[in-house]
PDB file of C-alpha atoms in Angstrom:
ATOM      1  CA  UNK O 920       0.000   0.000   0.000  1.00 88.00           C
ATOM      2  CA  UNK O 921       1.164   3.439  -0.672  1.00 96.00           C
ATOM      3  CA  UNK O 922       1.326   6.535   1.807  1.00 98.00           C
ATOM      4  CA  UNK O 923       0.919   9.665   1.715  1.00 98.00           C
ATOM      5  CA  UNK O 924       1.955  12.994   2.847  1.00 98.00           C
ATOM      6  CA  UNK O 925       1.690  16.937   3.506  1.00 98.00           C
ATOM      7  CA  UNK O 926       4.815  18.112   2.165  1.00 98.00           C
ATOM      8  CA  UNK O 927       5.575  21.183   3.774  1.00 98.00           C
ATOM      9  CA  UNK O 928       8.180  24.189   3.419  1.00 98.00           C
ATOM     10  CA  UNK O 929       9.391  25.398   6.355  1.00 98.00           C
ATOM     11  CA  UNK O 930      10.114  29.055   6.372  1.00 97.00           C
ATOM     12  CA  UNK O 931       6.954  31.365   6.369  1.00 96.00           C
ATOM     13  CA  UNK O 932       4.912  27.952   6.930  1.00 98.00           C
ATOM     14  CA  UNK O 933       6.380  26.107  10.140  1.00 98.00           C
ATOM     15  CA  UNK O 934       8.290  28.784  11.749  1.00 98.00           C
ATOM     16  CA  UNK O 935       7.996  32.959  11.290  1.00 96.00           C
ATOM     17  CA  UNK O 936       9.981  34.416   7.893  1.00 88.00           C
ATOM     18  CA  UNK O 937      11.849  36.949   9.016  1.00 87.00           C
ATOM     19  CA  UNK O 938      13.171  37.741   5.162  1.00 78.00           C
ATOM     20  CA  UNK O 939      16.829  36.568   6.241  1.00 86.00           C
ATOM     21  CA  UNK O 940      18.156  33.964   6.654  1.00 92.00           C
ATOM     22  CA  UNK O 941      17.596  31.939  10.062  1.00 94.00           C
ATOM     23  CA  UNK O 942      21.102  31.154  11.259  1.00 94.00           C
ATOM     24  CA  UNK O 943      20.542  31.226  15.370  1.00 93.00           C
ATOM     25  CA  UNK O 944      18.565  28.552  17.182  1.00 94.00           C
ATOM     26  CA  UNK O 945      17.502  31.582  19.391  1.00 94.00           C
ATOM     27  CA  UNK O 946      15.949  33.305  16.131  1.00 94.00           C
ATOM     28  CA  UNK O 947      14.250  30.283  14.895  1.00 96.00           C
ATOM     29  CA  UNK O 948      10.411  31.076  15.994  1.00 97.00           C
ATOM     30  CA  UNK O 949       7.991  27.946  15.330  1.00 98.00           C
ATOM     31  CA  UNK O 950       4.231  28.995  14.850  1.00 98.00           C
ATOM     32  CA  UNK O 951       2.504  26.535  17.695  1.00 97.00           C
ATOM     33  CA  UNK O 952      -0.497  26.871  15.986  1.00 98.00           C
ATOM     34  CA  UNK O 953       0.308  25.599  12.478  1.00 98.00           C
ATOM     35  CA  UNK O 954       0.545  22.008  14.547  1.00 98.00           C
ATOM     36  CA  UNK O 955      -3.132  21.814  15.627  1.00 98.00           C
ATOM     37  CA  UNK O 956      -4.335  21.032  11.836  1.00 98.00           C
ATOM     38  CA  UNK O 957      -1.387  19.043  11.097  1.00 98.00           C
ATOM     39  CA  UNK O 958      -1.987  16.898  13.923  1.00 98.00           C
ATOM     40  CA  UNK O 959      -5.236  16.060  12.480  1.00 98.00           C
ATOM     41  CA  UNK O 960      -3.496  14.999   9.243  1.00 98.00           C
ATOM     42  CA  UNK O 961      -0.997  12.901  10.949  1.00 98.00           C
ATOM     43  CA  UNK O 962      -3.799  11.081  12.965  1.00 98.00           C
ATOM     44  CA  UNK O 963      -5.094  10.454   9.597  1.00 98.00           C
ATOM     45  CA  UNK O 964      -1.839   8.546   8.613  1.00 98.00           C
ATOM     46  CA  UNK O 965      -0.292  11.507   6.330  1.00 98.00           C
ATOM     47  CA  UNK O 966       3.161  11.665   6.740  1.00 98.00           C
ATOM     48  CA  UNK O 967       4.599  14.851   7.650  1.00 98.00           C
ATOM     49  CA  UNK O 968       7.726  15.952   5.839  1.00 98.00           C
ATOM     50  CA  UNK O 969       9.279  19.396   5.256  1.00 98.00           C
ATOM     51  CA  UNK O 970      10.767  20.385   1.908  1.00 98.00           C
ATOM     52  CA  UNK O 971      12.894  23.370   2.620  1.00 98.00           C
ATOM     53  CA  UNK O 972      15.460  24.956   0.366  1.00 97.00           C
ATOM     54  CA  UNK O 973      18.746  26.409   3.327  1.00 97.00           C
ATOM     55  CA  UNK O 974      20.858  28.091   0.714  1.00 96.00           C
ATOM     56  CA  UNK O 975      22.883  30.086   3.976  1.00 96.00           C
ATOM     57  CA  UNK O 976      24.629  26.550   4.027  1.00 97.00           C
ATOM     58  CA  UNK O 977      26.174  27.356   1.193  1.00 96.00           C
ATOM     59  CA  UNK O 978      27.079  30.825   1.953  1.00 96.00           C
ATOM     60  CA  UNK O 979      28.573  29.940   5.006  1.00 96.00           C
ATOM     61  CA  UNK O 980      25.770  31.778   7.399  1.00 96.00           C
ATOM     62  CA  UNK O 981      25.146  28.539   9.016  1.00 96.00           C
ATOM     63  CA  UNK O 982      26.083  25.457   9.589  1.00 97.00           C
ATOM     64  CA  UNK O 983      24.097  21.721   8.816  1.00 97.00           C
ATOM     65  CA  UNK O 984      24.520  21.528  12.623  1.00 97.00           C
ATOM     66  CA  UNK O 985      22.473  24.675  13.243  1.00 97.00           C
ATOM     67  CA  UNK O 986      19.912  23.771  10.825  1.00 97.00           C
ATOM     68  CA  UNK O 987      19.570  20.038  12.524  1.00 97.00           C
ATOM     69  CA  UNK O 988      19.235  21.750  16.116  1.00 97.00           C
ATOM     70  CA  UNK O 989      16.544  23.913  14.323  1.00 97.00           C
ATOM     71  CA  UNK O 990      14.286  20.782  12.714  1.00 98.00           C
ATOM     72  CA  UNK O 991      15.152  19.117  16.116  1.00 98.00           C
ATOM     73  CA  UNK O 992      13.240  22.014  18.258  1.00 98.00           C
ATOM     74  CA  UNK O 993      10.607  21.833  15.186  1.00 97.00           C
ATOM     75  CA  UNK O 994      10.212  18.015  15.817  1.00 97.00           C
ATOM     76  CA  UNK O 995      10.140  17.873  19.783  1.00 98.00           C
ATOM     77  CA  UNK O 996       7.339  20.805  19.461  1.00 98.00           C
ATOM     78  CA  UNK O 997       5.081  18.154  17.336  1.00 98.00           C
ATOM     79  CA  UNK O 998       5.799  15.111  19.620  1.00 98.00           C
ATOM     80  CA  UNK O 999       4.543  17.123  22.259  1.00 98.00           C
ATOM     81  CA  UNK O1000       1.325  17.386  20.583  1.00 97.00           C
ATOM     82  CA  UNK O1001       1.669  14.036  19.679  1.00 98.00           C
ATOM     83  CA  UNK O1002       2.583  14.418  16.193  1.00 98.00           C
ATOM     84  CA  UNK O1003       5.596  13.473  14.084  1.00 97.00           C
ATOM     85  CA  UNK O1004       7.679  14.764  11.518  1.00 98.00           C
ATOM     86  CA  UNK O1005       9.058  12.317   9.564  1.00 98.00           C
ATOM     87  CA  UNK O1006      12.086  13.608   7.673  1.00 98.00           C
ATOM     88  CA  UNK O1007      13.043  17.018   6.878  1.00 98.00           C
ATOM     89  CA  UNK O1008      14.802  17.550   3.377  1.00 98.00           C
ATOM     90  CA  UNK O1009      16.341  20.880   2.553  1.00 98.00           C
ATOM     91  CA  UNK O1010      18.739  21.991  -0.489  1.00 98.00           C
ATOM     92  CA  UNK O1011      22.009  23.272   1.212  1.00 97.00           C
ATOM     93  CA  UNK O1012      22.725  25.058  -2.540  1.00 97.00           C
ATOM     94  CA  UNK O1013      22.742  28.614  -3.564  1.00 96.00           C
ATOM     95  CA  UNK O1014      22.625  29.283  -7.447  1.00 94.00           C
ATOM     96  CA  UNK O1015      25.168  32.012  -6.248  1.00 94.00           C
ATOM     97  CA  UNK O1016      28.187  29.882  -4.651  1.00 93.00           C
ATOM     98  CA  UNK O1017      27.026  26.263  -6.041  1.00 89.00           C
ATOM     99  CA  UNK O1018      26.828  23.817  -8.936  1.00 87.00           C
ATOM    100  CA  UNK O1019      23.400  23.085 -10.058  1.00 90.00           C
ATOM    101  CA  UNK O1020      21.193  20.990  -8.224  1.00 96.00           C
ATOM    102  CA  UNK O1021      17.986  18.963  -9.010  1.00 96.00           C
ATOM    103  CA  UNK O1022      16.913  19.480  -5.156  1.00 97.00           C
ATOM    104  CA  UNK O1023      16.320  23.442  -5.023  1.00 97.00           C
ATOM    105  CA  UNK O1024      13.005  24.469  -5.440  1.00 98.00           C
ATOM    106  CA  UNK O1025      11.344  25.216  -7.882  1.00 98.00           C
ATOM    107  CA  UNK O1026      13.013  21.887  -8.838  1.00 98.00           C
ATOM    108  CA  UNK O1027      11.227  18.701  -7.470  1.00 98.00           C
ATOM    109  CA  UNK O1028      14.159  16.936  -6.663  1.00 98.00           C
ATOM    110  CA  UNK O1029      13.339  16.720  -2.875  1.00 98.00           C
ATOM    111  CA  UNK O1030      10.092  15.786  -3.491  1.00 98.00           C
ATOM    112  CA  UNK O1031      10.445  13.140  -5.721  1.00 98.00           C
ATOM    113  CA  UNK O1032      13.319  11.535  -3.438  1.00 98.00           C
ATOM    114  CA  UNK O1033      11.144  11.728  -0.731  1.00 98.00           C
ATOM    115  CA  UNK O1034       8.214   9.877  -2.207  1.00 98.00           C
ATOM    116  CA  UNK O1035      10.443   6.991  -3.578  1.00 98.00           C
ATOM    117  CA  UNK O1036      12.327   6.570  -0.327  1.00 98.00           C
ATOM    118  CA  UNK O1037       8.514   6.715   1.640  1.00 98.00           C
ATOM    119  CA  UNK O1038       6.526   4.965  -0.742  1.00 98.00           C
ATOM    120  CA  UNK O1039       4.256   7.297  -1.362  1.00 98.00           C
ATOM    121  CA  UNK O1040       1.504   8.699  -3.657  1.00 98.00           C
ATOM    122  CA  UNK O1041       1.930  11.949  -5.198  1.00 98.00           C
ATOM    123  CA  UNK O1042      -2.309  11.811  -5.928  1.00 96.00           C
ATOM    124  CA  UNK O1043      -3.236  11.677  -2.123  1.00 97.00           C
ATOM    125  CA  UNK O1044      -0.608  14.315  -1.284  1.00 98.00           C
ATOM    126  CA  UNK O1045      -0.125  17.637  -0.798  1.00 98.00           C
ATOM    127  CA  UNK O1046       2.634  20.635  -0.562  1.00 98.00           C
ATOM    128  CA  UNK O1047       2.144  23.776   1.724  1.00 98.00           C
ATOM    129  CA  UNK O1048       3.773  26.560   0.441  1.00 98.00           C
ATOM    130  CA  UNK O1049       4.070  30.471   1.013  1.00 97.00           C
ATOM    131  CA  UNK O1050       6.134  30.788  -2.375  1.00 96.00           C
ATOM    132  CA  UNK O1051       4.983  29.953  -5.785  1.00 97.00           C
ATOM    133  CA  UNK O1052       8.448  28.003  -6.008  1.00 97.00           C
ATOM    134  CA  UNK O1053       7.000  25.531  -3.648  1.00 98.00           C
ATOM    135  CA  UNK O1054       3.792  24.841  -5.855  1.00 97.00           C
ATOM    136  CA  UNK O1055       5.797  24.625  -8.920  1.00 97.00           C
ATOM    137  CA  UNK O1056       8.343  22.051  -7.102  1.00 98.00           C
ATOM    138  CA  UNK O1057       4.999  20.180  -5.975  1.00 98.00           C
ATOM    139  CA  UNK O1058       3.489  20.249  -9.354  1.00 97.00           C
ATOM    140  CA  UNK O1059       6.939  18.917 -10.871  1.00 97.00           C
ATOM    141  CA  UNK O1060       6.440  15.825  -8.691  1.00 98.00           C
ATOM    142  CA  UNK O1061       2.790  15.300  -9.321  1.00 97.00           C
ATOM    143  CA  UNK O1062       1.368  16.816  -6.039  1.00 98.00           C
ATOM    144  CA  UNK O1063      -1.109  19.137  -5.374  1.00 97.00           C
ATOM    145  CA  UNK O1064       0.238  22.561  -4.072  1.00 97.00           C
ATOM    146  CA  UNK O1065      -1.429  25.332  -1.812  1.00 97.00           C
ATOM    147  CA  UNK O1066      -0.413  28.501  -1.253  1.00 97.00           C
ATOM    148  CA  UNK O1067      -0.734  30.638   1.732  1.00 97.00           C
ATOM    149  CA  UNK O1068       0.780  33.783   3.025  1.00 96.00           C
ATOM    150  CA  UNK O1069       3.752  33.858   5.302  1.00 96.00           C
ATOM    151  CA  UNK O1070       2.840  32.599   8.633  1.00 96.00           C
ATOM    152  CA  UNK O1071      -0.842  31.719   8.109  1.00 96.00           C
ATOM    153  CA  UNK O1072      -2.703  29.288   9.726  1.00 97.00           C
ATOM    154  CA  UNK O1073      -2.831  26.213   7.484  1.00 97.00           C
ATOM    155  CA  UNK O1074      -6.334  25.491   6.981  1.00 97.00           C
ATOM    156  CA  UNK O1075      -7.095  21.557   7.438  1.00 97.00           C
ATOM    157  CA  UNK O1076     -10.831  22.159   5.698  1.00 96.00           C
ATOM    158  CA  UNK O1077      -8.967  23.333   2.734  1.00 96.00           C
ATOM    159  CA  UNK O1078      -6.511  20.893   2.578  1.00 97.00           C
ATOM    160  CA  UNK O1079      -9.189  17.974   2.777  1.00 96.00           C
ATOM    161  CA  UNK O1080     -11.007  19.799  -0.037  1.00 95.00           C
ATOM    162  CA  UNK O1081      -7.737  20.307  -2.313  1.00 96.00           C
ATOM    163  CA  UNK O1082      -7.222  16.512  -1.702  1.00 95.00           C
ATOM    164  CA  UNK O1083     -10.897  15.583  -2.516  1.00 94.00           C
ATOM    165  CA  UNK O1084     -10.719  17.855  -5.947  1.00 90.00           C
ATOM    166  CA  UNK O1085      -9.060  18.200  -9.278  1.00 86.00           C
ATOM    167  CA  UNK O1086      -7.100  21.725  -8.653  1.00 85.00           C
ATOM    168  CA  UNK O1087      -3.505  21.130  -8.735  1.00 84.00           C
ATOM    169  CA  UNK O1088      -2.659  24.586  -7.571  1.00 84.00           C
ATOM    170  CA  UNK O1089      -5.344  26.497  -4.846  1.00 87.00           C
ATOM    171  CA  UNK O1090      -4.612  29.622  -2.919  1.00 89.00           C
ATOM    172  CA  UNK O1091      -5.525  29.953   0.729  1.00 90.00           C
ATOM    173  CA  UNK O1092      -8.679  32.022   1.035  1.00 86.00           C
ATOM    174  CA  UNK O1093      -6.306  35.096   2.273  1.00 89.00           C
ATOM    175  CA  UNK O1094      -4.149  34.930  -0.577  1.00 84.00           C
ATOM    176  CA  UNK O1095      -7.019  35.051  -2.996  1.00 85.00           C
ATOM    177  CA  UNK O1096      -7.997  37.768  -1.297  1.00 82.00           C
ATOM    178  CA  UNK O1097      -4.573  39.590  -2.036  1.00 74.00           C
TER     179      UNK O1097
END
């Protein structure tokens, strides 16, 4: 049987976007109430896995240590609430200092490794983005995508309704609005 998830990106979504880079534990702010409706899709057997492009790897603002004490915090917040993230995957490449990748989005590399290494089906899953990059990466891989705005409550009625429907790209009622 095949899973399936609620790919999410992390800055703007999980934690406050503070339109730098993160590169402090002490400056990495998790929004307590994006778990509430994610909890609800875990109990529903969705695997919960961030997609998250950290190009400050590769300009040297922070380390892959940092960034694992960051999805650390992120994870111990869920387990409290009794959910689970299952893997976070992030793109430690900047088009500025690095090669070309396949794993930065808008590219679906991430994506599409983590749905052959999980099993799971892009047609029962869905991305939550705040950038259009993250719907395009979604879209690359065969999942749904919805947009929100930085930092707004992820809306579980909507998501059920994107995954019931046809729409392969939905904005959150506030960014319609915009």
């Amino acid at each position: 049987m095949m899973n399936k998830a609620i790919f999410l990106d992390r800055d703007g979504v999980l934690n406050h976007e503070i339109h730098d880079y993160i590169t402090r534990l002490e400056d990495f702010e998790i929004l307590d109430y994006q778990i509430a409706p994610l909890k609800r899709l875990f109990d529903e057997g969705f695997f919960l896995i961030i997609i998250t492009n950290q190009g400050g790897i590769a300009k040297d603002r922070y380390t892959e240590e940092t960034l694992a004490e960051m999805h650390k915090a992120l994870n111990e917040r869920f387990e409290e609430q009794g959910a689970s993230i299952k893997h976070a995957y992030y793109c430690p490449h900047h088009p500025t200092v690095s090669e070309e990748c396949n794993c930065r989005k808008p590219k679906s590399g991430m994506l599409l490794e983590a749905i052959e290494t999980y099993n799971i089906d892009p047609a029962i899953s869905v991305m939550i983005g705040d950038k259009p990059r993250d719907v395009e990466a979604a879209n690359g891989a065969g999942v749904r995508g919805i947009l929100i705005s930085p930092d707004e409550q992820i809306d579980y009625d909507l998501v059920k309704k994107v995954l019931a429907g046809s729409e392969f790209n939905v904005l959150s009622e506030k960014m319609q609005a915009i």
